[in-house]
Tab-separated table of C-alpha atoms and ligand atoms in Angstrom:
chain	number	residue	atom	x	y	z
A	1	UNK	CA	289.407	15.571	134.503
A	2	UNK	CA	286.775	17.086	136.531
A	3	UNK	CA	284.572	17.926	133.635
A	4	UNK	CA	281.646	19.600	135.861
A	5	UNK	CA	284.100	22.403	137.063
A	6	UNK	CA	285.636	22.641	133.123
A	7	UNK	CA	282.022	22.679	132.032
A	8	UNK	CA	281.188	26.057	134.356
A	9	UNK	CA	283.762	28.070	132.755
A	10	UNK	CA	282.876	26.315	129.295
A	11	UNK	CA	279.618	28.024	129.963
A	12	UNK	CA	281.140	31.464	130.090
A	13	UNK	CA	284.312	31.223	127.693
A	14	UNK	CA	283.034	29.067	125.177
A	15	UNK	CA	283.948	25.784	124.003
A	16	UNK	CA	286.652	26.598	122.102
A	17	UNK	CA	288.783	28.265	124.691
A	18	UNK	CA	288.251	25.126	127.044
A	19	UNK	CA	289.039	22.832	123.920
A	20	UNK	CA	292.110	24.414	123.757
A	21	UNK	CA	293.172	24.007	127.135
A	22	UNK	CA	292.551	20.488	126.978
A	23	UNK	CA	294.545	20.235	123.852
A	24	UNK	CA	297.557	22.030	125.863
A	25	UNK	CA	296.953	19.716	129.278
A	26	UNK	CA	296.895	16.773	126.961
A	27	UNK	CA	300.652	17.051	126.680
A	28	UNK	CA	301.266	17.728	130.478
A	29	UNK	CA	299.094	14.776	132.074
A	30	UNK	CA	300.047	13.957	135.203
A	31	UNK	CA	302.597	16.412	135.472
A	32	UNK	CA	303.565	17.369	138.957
A	33	UNK	CA	303.303	20.802	139.425
A	34	UNK	CA	303.867	22.667	142.513
A	35	UNK	CA	303.010	26.511	143.638
A	36	UNK	CA	304.947	27.701	146.241
A	37	UNK	CA	303.771	31.092	148.082
A	38	UNK	CA	303.568	32.249	151.639
A	39	UNK	CA	299.894	32.600	152.536
A	40	UNK	CA	296.704	30.871	151.907
A	41	UNK	CA	294.429	33.645	151.960
A	42	UNK	CA	294.263	37.773	151.672
A	43	UNK	CA	295.765	39.136	148.751
A	44	UNK	CA	295.991	39.117	144.764
A	45	UNK	CA	298.736	35.812	144.538
A	46	UNK	CA	296.304	33.672	147.224
A	47	UNK	CA	293.432	35.125	145.231
A	48	UNK	CA	294.763	33.635	141.631
A	49	UNK	CA	296.033	30.521	142.966
A	50	UNK	CA	292.854	29.491	144.776
A	51	UNK	CA	291.047	29.299	141.005
A	52	UNK	CA	294.228	28.497	139.130
A	53	UNK	CA	294.885	25.590	141.075
A	54	UNK	CA	291.378	23.227	140.986
A	55	UNK	CA	291.398	24.385	137.330
A	56	UNK	CA	294.953	22.948	136.635
A	57	UNK	CA	293.837	20.107	138.341
A	58	UNK	CA	290.858	19.426	136.644
A	59	UNK	CA	292.708	19.431	133.721
A	60	UNK	CA	294.715	16.205	134.590
A	61	UNK	CA	297.620	17.974	136.082
A	62	UNK	CA	299.133	16.614	139.200
A	63	UNK	CA	299.211	19.854	140.862
A	64	UNK	CA	300.000	20.911	144.815
A	65	UNK	CA	299.879	24.232	146.681
A	66	UNK	CA	302.299	24.609	149.276
A	67	UNK	CA	302.522	27.550	151.826
A	68	UNK	CA	305.651	28.585	153.378
A	69	UNK	CA	305.351	29.676	157.041
A	70	UNK	CA	307.511	31.811	159.182
A	71	UNK	CA	307.654	34.117	162.378
A	72	UNK	CA	306.931	37.297	162.559
A	73	UNK	CA	310.994	38.406	161.751
A	74	UNK	CA	310.850	36.608	158.906
A	75	UNK	CA	307.874	38.317	157.758
A	76	UNK	CA	309.010	41.889	158.200
A	77	UNK	CA	312.073	41.186	156.484
A	78	UNK	CA	310.214	39.947	153.318
A	79	UNK	CA	307.925	42.892	153.575
A	80	UNK	CA	310.626	45.312	153.584
A	81	UNK	CA	312.387	43.342	150.657
A	82	UNK	CA	308.618	43.648	149.229
A	83	UNK	CA	308.937	47.289	149.621
A	84	UNK	CA	312.631	47.575	148.466
A	85	UNK	CA	311.547	45.754	145.436
A	86	UNK	CA	308.804	48.474	144.909
A	87	UNK	CA	311.470	51.526	145.173
A	88	UNK	CA	311.646	52.157	148.869
A	89	UNK	CA	315.064	52.073	150.896
A	90	UNK	CA	315.296	49.895	153.368
A	91	UNK	CA	317.555	48.419	155.698
A	92	UNK	CA	319.063	45.130	154.849
A	93	UNK	CA	321.321	44.031	157.100
A	94	UNK	CA	323.137	40.785	157.130
A	95	UNK	CA	320.895	39.850	159.934
A	96	UNK	CA	318.057	40.208	157.585
A	97	UNK	CA	319.910	37.846	155.228
A	98	UNK	CA	319.858	35.191	158.094
A	99	UNK	CA	316.208	35.404	158.709
A	100	UNK	CA	315.347	34.874	155.070
A	101	UNK	CA	317.611	32.111	154.420
A	102	UNK	CA	317.138	30.289	157.668
A	103	UNK	CA	313.335	30.375	157.333
A	104	UNK	CA	313.556	29.282	153.813
A	105	UNK	CA	315.995	26.409	155.144
A	106	UNK	CA	313.380	25.320	157.637
A	107	UNK	CA	310.687	25.053	155.335
A	108	UNK	CA	312.774	23.435	152.719
A	109	UNK	CA	313.239	20.695	154.811
A	110	UNK	CA	309.401	20.237	154.847
A	111	UNK	CA	309.081	20.280	151.342
A	112	UNK	CA	312.477	18.802	150.361
A	113	UNK	CA	311.071	15.633	148.373
A	114	UNK	CA	308.055	17.215	146.877
A	115	UNK	CA	310.416	19.592	145.070
A	116	UNK	CA	312.750	17.477	144.147
A	117	UNK	CA	310.587	15.008	142.492
A	118	UNK	CA	308.413	17.874	140.804
A	119	UNK	CA	308.468	18.575	137.448
A	120	UNK	CA	307.270	22.350	137.467
A	121	UNK	CA	307.625	24.337	140.393
A	122	UNK	CA	306.145	27.760	140.637
A	123	UNK	CA	307.772	29.995	142.999
A	124	UNK	CA	305.649	33.192	144.016
A	125	UNK	CA	307.439	36.355	144.867
A	126	UNK	CA	310.222	36.938	147.142
A	127	UNK	CA	309.293	34.929	150.200
A	128	UNK	CA	310.105	31.610	148.883
A	129	UNK	CA	312.603	32.270	146.458
A	130	UNK	CA	315.650	30.989	147.990
A	131	UNK	CA	314.121	27.664	148.149
A	132	UNK	CA	315.701	27.165	144.665
A	133	UNK	CA	319.377	27.241	146.198
A	134	UNK	CA	318.494	24.542	148.624
A	135	UNK	CA	317.637	21.871	146.264
A	136	UNK	CA	320.882	20.965	143.691
A	137	UNK	CA	318.837	17.574	143.143
A	138	UNK	CA	315.999	19.015	141.433
A	139	UNK	CA	314.450	17.516	138.543
A	140	UNK	CA	312.022	19.826	136.962
A	141	UNK	CA	311.842	23.112	135.471
A	142	UNK	CA	311.732	26.163	138.072
A	143	UNK	CA	309.685	29.324	137.356
A	144	UNK	CA	309.852	32.528	139.449
A	145	UNK	CA	306.583	34.271	139.399
A	146	UNK	CA	306.953	37.835	140.219
A	147	UNK	CA	303.621	39.930	140.867
A	148	UNK	CA	305.839	43.166	142.020
A	149	UNK	CA	306.392	46.086	139.825
A	150	UNK	CA	310.060	45.742	139.664
A	151	UNK	CA	310.757	48.869	137.530
A	152	UNK	CA	312.575	50.839	140.045
A	153	UNK	CA	314.029	48.628	142.564
A	154	UNK	CA	316.016	49.624	145.745
A	155	UNK	CA	319.447	48.168	144.084
A	156	UNK	CA	321.181	46.790	147.261
A	157	UNK	CA	318.238	44.304	147.682
A	158	UNK	CA	317.589	43.649	144.204
A	159	UNK	CA	321.760	42.773	143.743
A	160	UNK	CA	320.761	39.959	146.692
A	161	UNK	CA	317.912	38.733	145.227
A	162	UNK	CA	318.644	38.582	141.728
A	163	UNK	CA	321.801	36.723	142.262
A	164	UNK	CA	318.946	33.793	143.776
A	165	UNK	CA	316.580	34.684	141.316
A	166	UNK	CA	319.276	34.022	138.094
A	167	UNK	CA	319.117	30.591	139.277
A	168	UNK	CA	315.360	29.672	137.859
A	169	UNK	CA	314.606	28.271	134.449
A	170	UNK	CA	312.285	31.487	133.679
A	171	UNK	CA	310.858	34.150	135.331
A	172	UNK	CA	307.317	35.861	134.655
A	173	UNK	CA	306.069	39.438	135.146
A	174	UNK	CA	302.735	40.787	134.819
A	175	UNK	CA	303.756	43.752	132.333
A	176	UNK	CA	306.802	44.712	130.502
A	177	UNK	CA	307.208	47.692	132.802
A	178	UNK	CA	307.649	45.507	135.629
A	179	UNK	CA	310.674	43.618	134.393
A	180	UNK	CA	314.635	43.440	134.880
A	181	UNK	CA	317.391	42.167	132.830
A	182	UNK	CA	317.493	38.444	133.906
A	183	UNK	CA	319.938	35.523	132.227
A	184	UNK	CA	317.017	33.383	131.307
A	185	UNK	CA	314.011	33.598	129.584
A	186	UNK	CA	311.313	35.937	130.991
A	187	UNK	CA	307.819	35.868	130.051
A	188	UNK	CA	304.857	38.479	130.350
A	189	UNK	CA	301.797	37.394	131.883
A	190	UNK	CA	299.142	39.554	132.905
A	191	UNK	CA	296.767	38.689	135.904
A	192	UNK	CA	293.352	37.830	135.387
A	193	UNK	CA	289.824	37.671	137.443
A	194	UNK	CA	287.588	34.530	137.724
A	195	UNK	CA	284.117	35.238	136.725
A	196	UNK	CA	282.903	32.564	139.056
A	197	UNK	CA	284.246	34.010	142.251
A	198	UNK	CA	281.492	36.215	144.606
A	199	UNK	CA	283.434	39.472	143.310
A	200	UNK	CA	282.861	38.568	139.671
A	201	UNK	CA	279.596	36.255	139.119
A	202	UNK	CA	276.645	37.385	138.079
A	203	UNK	CA	273.963	38.241	140.630
A	204	UNK	CA	270.342	38.321	140.985
A	205	UNK	CA	268.903	41.520	140.091
A	206	UNK	CA	267.393	41.985	143.232
A	207	UNK	CA	270.836	42.050	144.745
A	208	UNK	CA	272.412	44.759	142.568
A	209	UNK	CA	269.566	46.873	142.853
A	210	UNK	CA	269.293	46.425	146.736
A	211	UNK	CA	272.452	48.208	147.044
A	212	UNK	CA	270.650	51.943	146.628
A	213	UNK	CA	268.752	50.903	149.465
A	214	UNK	CA	271.310	49.518	151.464
A	215	UNK	CA	273.509	52.698	150.672
A	216	UNK	CA	270.748	55.244	151.023
A	217	UNK	CA	271.286	56.142	147.213
A	218	UNK	CA	269.036	57.158	144.739
A	219	UNK	CA	267.677	54.697	142.427
A	220	UNK	CA	266.611	56.968	139.993
A	221	UNK	CA	269.791	58.886	139.415
A	222	UNK	CA	272.948	57.808	137.101
A	223	UNK	CA	275.602	56.489	139.666
A	224	UNK	CA	279.587	57.000	139.185
A	225	UNK	CA	281.666	54.683	141.053
A	226	UNK	CA	284.953	54.311	142.111
A	227	UNK	CA	286.171	51.122	144.445
A	228	UNK	CA	289.845	51.863	145.978
A	229	UNK	CA	291.510	51.654	149.099
A	230	UNK	CA	291.871	55.314	150.467
A	231	UNK	CA	295.271	55.869	149.105
A	232	UNK	CA	297.204	58.754	147.480
A	233	UNK	CA	297.781	56.893	144.323
A	234	UNK	CA	293.928	56.158	143.891
A	235	UNK	CA	293.555	60.018	143.657
A	236	UNK	CA	290.388	59.752	145.972
A	237	UNK	CA	290.552	63.580	146.160
A	238	UNK	CA	290.626	64.100	142.134
A	239	UNK	CA	287.991	61.743	142.247
A	240	UNK	CA	285.576	64.179	144.317
A	241	UNK	CA	286.757	67.052	142.262
A	242	UNK	CA	286.134	65.553	138.963
A	243	UNK	CA	283.001	64.717	140.282
A	244	UNK	CA	281.734	67.949	141.935
A	245	UNK	CA	282.947	69.721	138.736
A	246	UNK	CA	280.794	67.276	136.110
A	247	UNK	CA	277.512	67.595	138.722
A	248	UNK	CA	277.212	71.239	137.663
A	249	UNK	CA	276.455	69.964	133.903
A	250	UNK	CA	274.445	66.887	134.604
A	251	UNK	CA	272.924	64.991	137.862
A	252	UNK	CA	274.329	61.823	139.154
A	253	UNK	CA	275.560	60.500	142.121
A	254	UNK	CA	279.101	59.437	142.942
A	255	UNK	CA	280.406	56.597	145.483
A	256	UNK	CA	283.681	56.321	146.506
A	257	UNK	CA	283.966	52.965	148.189
A	258	UNK	CA	286.882	51.197	149.931
A	259	UNK	CA	288.741	49.770	152.906
A	260	UNK	CA	291.830	49.596	154.058
A	261	UNK	CA	292.544	52.070	156.953
A	262	UNK	CA	292.200	50.132	159.667
A	263	UNK	CA	295.944	48.653	159.489
A	264	UNK	CA	297.192	51.771	157.571
A	265	UNK	CA	297.547	54.924	159.618
A	266	UNK	CA	298.022	57.276	156.390
A	267	UNK	CA	294.564	55.578	155.071
A	268	UNK	CA	292.565	56.728	157.739
A	269	UNK	CA	293.888	60.543	157.087
A	270	UNK	CA	293.090	59.802	153.679
A	271	UNK	CA	289.529	58.820	154.542
A	272	UNK	CA	288.994	62.152	156.465
A	273	UNK	CA	290.480	63.968	154.049
A	274	UNK	CA	288.255	62.560	151.763
A	275	UNK	CA	285.185	63.328	153.865
A	276	UNK	CA	286.342	66.753	154.157
A	277	UNK	CA	286.360	67.188	150.476
A	278	UNK	CA	282.997	65.753	149.867
A	279	UNK	CA	281.655	68.208	152.432
A	280	UNK	CA	278.497	66.469	153.050
A	281	UNK	CA	277.070	67.102	149.538
A	282	UNK	CA	274.122	65.123	149.139
A	283	UNK	CA	275.075	63.296	145.998
A	284	UNK	CA	278.554	62.258	147.035
A	285	UNK	CA	278.753	58.659	149.004
A	286	UNK	CA	282.186	57.614	150.686
A	287	UNK	CA	281.505	54.080	151.912
A	288	UNK	CA	283.724	52.412	154.158
A	289	UNK	CA	283.587	48.551	153.459
A	290	UNK	CA	285.497	45.567	155.296
A	291	UNK	CA	287.701	43.558	153.673
A	292	UNK	CA	285.533	40.606	152.440
A	293	UNK	CA	282.822	42.536	151.276
A	294	UNK	CA	283.492	40.956	147.765
A	295	UNK	CA	279.868	40.594	147.160
A	296	UNK	CA	278.778	43.915	147.982
A	297	UNK	CA	281.716	45.171	145.677
A	298	UNK	CA	280.321	43.307	142.882
A	299	UNK	CA	276.975	44.479	143.074
A	300	UNK	CA	277.985	48.074	143.340
A	301	UNK	CA	280.125	47.693	140.150
A	302	UNK	CA	277.079	46.110	138.747
A	303	UNK	CA	274.760	49.046	139.518
A	304	UNK	CA	277.108	51.406	138.371
A	305	UNK	CA	276.721	53.343	135.414
A	306	UNK	CA	280.343	54.461	134.747
A	307	UNK	CA	283.201	53.465	136.865
A	308	UNK	CA	286.325	55.557	137.795
A	309	UNK	CA	289.870	54.222	138.197
A	310	UNK	CA	291.666	57.698	138.155
A	311	UNK	CA	294.569	56.361	139.996
A	312	UNK	CA	298.181	58.223	139.452
A	313	UNK	CA	300.029	55.569	139.912
A	314	UNK	CA	298.985	51.874	139.455
A	315	UNK	CA	300.224	48.498	139.498
A	316	UNK	CA	297.848	46.278	136.899
A	317	UNK	CA	294.382	47.540	138.710
A	318	UNK	CA	292.243	44.720	139.198
A	319	UNK	CA	289.238	47.186	139.836
A	320	UNK	CA	289.495	48.009	136.086
A	321	UNK	CA	289.326	44.291	134.783
A	322	UNK	CA	286.349	43.525	137.253
A	323	UNK	CA	284.397	46.627	136.334
A	324	UNK	CA	284.981	46.163	132.156
A	325	UNK	CA	284.070	42.550	133.096
A	326	UNK	CA	280.726	43.821	134.291
A	327	UNK	CA	279.930	45.667	131.113
A	328	UNK	CA	280.752	49.303	132.375
A	329	UNK	CA	283.194	51.650	130.368
A	330	UNK	CA	286.003	52.887	132.660
A	331	UNK	CA	287.671	55.999	133.046
A	332	UNK	CA	291.201	55.521	134.131
A	333	UNK	CA	294.281	57.170	134.826
A	334	UNK	CA	296.978	57.015	132.099
A	335	UNK	CA	298.984	54.466	134.204
A	336	UNK	CA	300.404	51.221	134.685
A	337	UNK	CA	298.249	48.633	133.808
A	338	UNK	CA	295.141	50.699	133.257
A	339	UNK	CA	296.893	51.428	130.088
A	340	UNK	CA	296.610	47.863	128.986
A	341	UNK	CA	292.844	47.536	129.886
A	342	UNK	CA	290.934	51.044	129.038
A	343	UNK	CA	291.301	50.933	125.263
A	344	UNK	CA	291.110	54.694	124.600
A	345	UNK	CA	287.392	55.335	122.800
A	346	UNK	CA	286.693	51.662	122.777
A	347	UNK	CA	286.165	50.439	126.249
A	348	UNK	CA	287.020	53.663	128.112
A	349	UNK	CA	288.492	56.635	128.381
A	350	UNK	CA	292.502	57.167	130.051
A	351	UNK	CA	292.747	60.670	131.484
A	352	UNK	CA	295.157	62.672	133.439
A	353	UNK	CA	293.135	65.281	135.360
A	354	UNK	CA	290.368	65.869	137.406
A	355	UNK	CA	289.000	68.303	134.577
A	356	UNK	CA	289.746	65.073	131.940
A	357	UNK	CA	287.737	62.892	134.010
A	358	UNK	CA	284.876	65.118	134.721
A	359	UNK	CA	284.575	65.608	131.151
A	360	UNK	CA	284.288	62.290	130.294
A	361	UNK	CA	281.596	61.567	133.016
A	362	UNK	CA	279.466	64.028	131.239
A	363	UNK	CA	280.142	62.538	128.008
A	364	UNK	CA	279.163	58.681	129.216
A	365	UNK	CA	276.632	59.898	130.982
A	366	UNK	CA	274.895	61.946	128.195
A	367	UNK	CA	275.419	59.455	125.284
A	368	UNK	CA	273.523	56.242	126.930
A	369	UNK	CA	274.307	54.495	123.516
A	370	UNK	CA	277.685	54.843	123.435
A	371	UNK	CA	278.150	53.680	127.242
A	372	UNK	CA	276.463	50.724	126.621
A	373	UNK	CA	278.119	50.150	123.570
A	374	UNK	CA	281.562	50.887	125.270
A	375	UNK	CA	280.019	48.492	127.876
A	376	UNK	CA	279.854	45.821	125.485
A	377	UNK	CA	283.117	45.922	123.873
A	378	UNK	CA	284.876	46.245	127.736
A	379	UNK	CA	283.177	42.468	128.589
A	380	UNK	CA	284.567	41.001	125.606
A	381	UNK	CA	287.999	42.807	125.946
A	382	UNK	CA	288.065	40.939	129.475
A	383	UNK	CA	286.685	37.865	127.874
A	384	UNK	CA	289.328	37.458	125.556
A	385	UNK	CA	292.749	38.886	127.673
A	386	UNK	CA	291.849	38.772	131.273
A	387	UNK	CA	289.999	36.073	132.458
A	388	UNK	CA	291.549	33.053	134.275
A	389	UNK	CA	291.295	30.567	131.569
A	390	UNK	CA	293.926	33.026	129.510
A	391	UNK	CA	296.085	33.249	132.561
A	392	UNK	CA	296.030	29.414	132.500
A	393	UNK	CA	296.794	29.060	128.637
A	394	UNK	CA	299.914	31.072	129.247
A	395	UNK	CA	300.937	28.792	132.209
A	396	UNK	CA	300.167	25.680	130.151
A	397	UNK	CA	301.920	26.819	127.180
A	398	UNK	CA	305.150	28.460	129.153
A	399	UNK	CA	305.244	25.023	130.363
A	400	UNK	CA	305.211	23.112	127.240
A	401	UNK	CA	307.947	25.820	126.234
A	402	UNK	CA	310.118	25.082	128.660
A	403	UNK	CA	310.355	20.990	128.339
A	404	UNK	CA	310.222	21.213	124.375
A	405	UNK	CA	312.686	23.676	124.113
A	406	UNK	CA	312.829	25.228	120.627
A	407	UNK	CA	312.584	21.235	118.963
A	408	UNK	CA	309.242	20.526	118.928
A	409	UNK	CA	305.932	22.080	117.389
A	410	UNK	CA	302.768	21.762	119.907
A	411	UNK	CA	299.951	21.973	117.393
A	412	UNK	CA	296.402	23.604	119.096
A	413	UNK	CA	293.384	23.925	116.896
A	414	UNK	CA	289.895	25.201	117.212
A	415	UNK	CA	287.682	22.308	116.753
A	416	UNK	CA	284.641	24.014	115.333
B	1	UDP	N1	288.784	45.697	147.012
B	1	UDP	C1	287.667	45.581	147.696
B	1	UDP	N2	287.504	46.099	148.831
B	1	UDP	C2	287.860	47.651	148.789
B	1	UDP	C3	288.549	47.966	147.893
B	1	UDP	C4	289.278	47.326	146.769
B	1	UDP	O1	287.419	44.477	147.573
B	1	UDP	O2	287.345	48.292	149.500
B	1	UDP	C5	289.388	44.941	146.115
B	1	UDP	C6	288.836	44.921	144.880
B	1	UDP	O3	287.641	44.720	143.945
B	1	UDP	C7	290.395	44.455	143.871
B	1	UDP	C8	291.443	44.446	144.772
B	1	UDP	O4	290.634	44.978	146.304
B	1	UDP	O5	289.956	43.265	143.571
B	1	UDP	C9	292.152	45.867	144.790
B	1	UDP	O6	293.193	45.116	143.650
B	1	UDP	P1	293.857	46.552	142.330
B	1	UDP	O7	294.689	45.660	141.911
B	1	UDP	O8	292.476	47.398	142.060
B	1	UDP	O9	294.342	47.351	143.538
B	1	UDP	P2	295.357	46.880	144.943
B	1	UDP	O10	294.491	47.955	146.070
B	1	UDP	O11	295.952	46.170	144.727
B	1	UDP	O12	296.293	48.340	144.483
């Protein structure tokens, strides 16, 4: 076991949590585990695997992370599958099916032995899902890990994929709302954040305070922040409206920081709409961030007094997790995964309108003690529910459940 890595997490989550992971992993020593996805960098899935794989290895499992590659036509097809699964009608022809399956066949030849011999195979999202149908000699348990909201899929594409996915021994979804009926056990495992990454680690106080000067902000005025792509579902115009309303009653500055306009023509339009709505107001700051500005996002979240995530539609909402972890109460739209993170009146407030958000901004800025208390609860709530260690515990428990069936009991106790 890699004691050093585990010790770094132990310093944050405590001995009991790490002990429990060790006890679960004890039953899985040297188990051959393979994760397969389609990108090493970029996006939430890769981000989680970068943390998850070394942690599993540190606990004594024999883990590999394989990335399937493909030509442009393959990723075009998988992008359309992705969009279809999120509810958008797409053109899905026999040619698309051929491109998808042929690519999986080619990749299978490279991974054949590893996949046949593995005790557990986690296939992430639709891109490599077809691999299972090519591996009749498989020895291990295969799990389809779906990170997508499948609640309203475009049926023709889902019908095709469901046939493939039905071959798996189990599937994992991030939230109950995201699931579809499937003929095998389904597990709900929400995403998580890693407290050791640049996005979430503790920062020196001068780096946090540095954001005021860096972005031309007033260090003596409260800071209300939303970090989001320029996307309608994040309701940036609602954020500006809420800010303008609340500013009539209490002084503060509002920062909307995000990126995403470069490769997204709609993002650019929205960015300009937001600038127009802010009308050069001296207390409203629209920041355009590059995609790798993890430390800057971290510093802004730590510098904020209150964080908004006023989405009108949301997947899980990692920005909420990140802000709660930094001890900030979050005023969030009552939708998607925000609902399971913002416990109304405890870790933040759920709102439905800009008016509602404005009211809660005023409340939280006015009542400092309440704000700090909610922030403490918020941090604790993430510590217990949405860190990578909980995510890993769920994976290990699932693996044990898959191999022990109904028969065997696995005892796990806290030692202290
Ligand atoms: N993010 C970022 N820069 C930005 C906007 C967002 O680094 O300009 C990060 C944010 O910190 C979070 C992720 O991108 O880790 C967004 O995930 P979330 O689930 O909140 O929303 P999504 O953009 O996936 O809909």
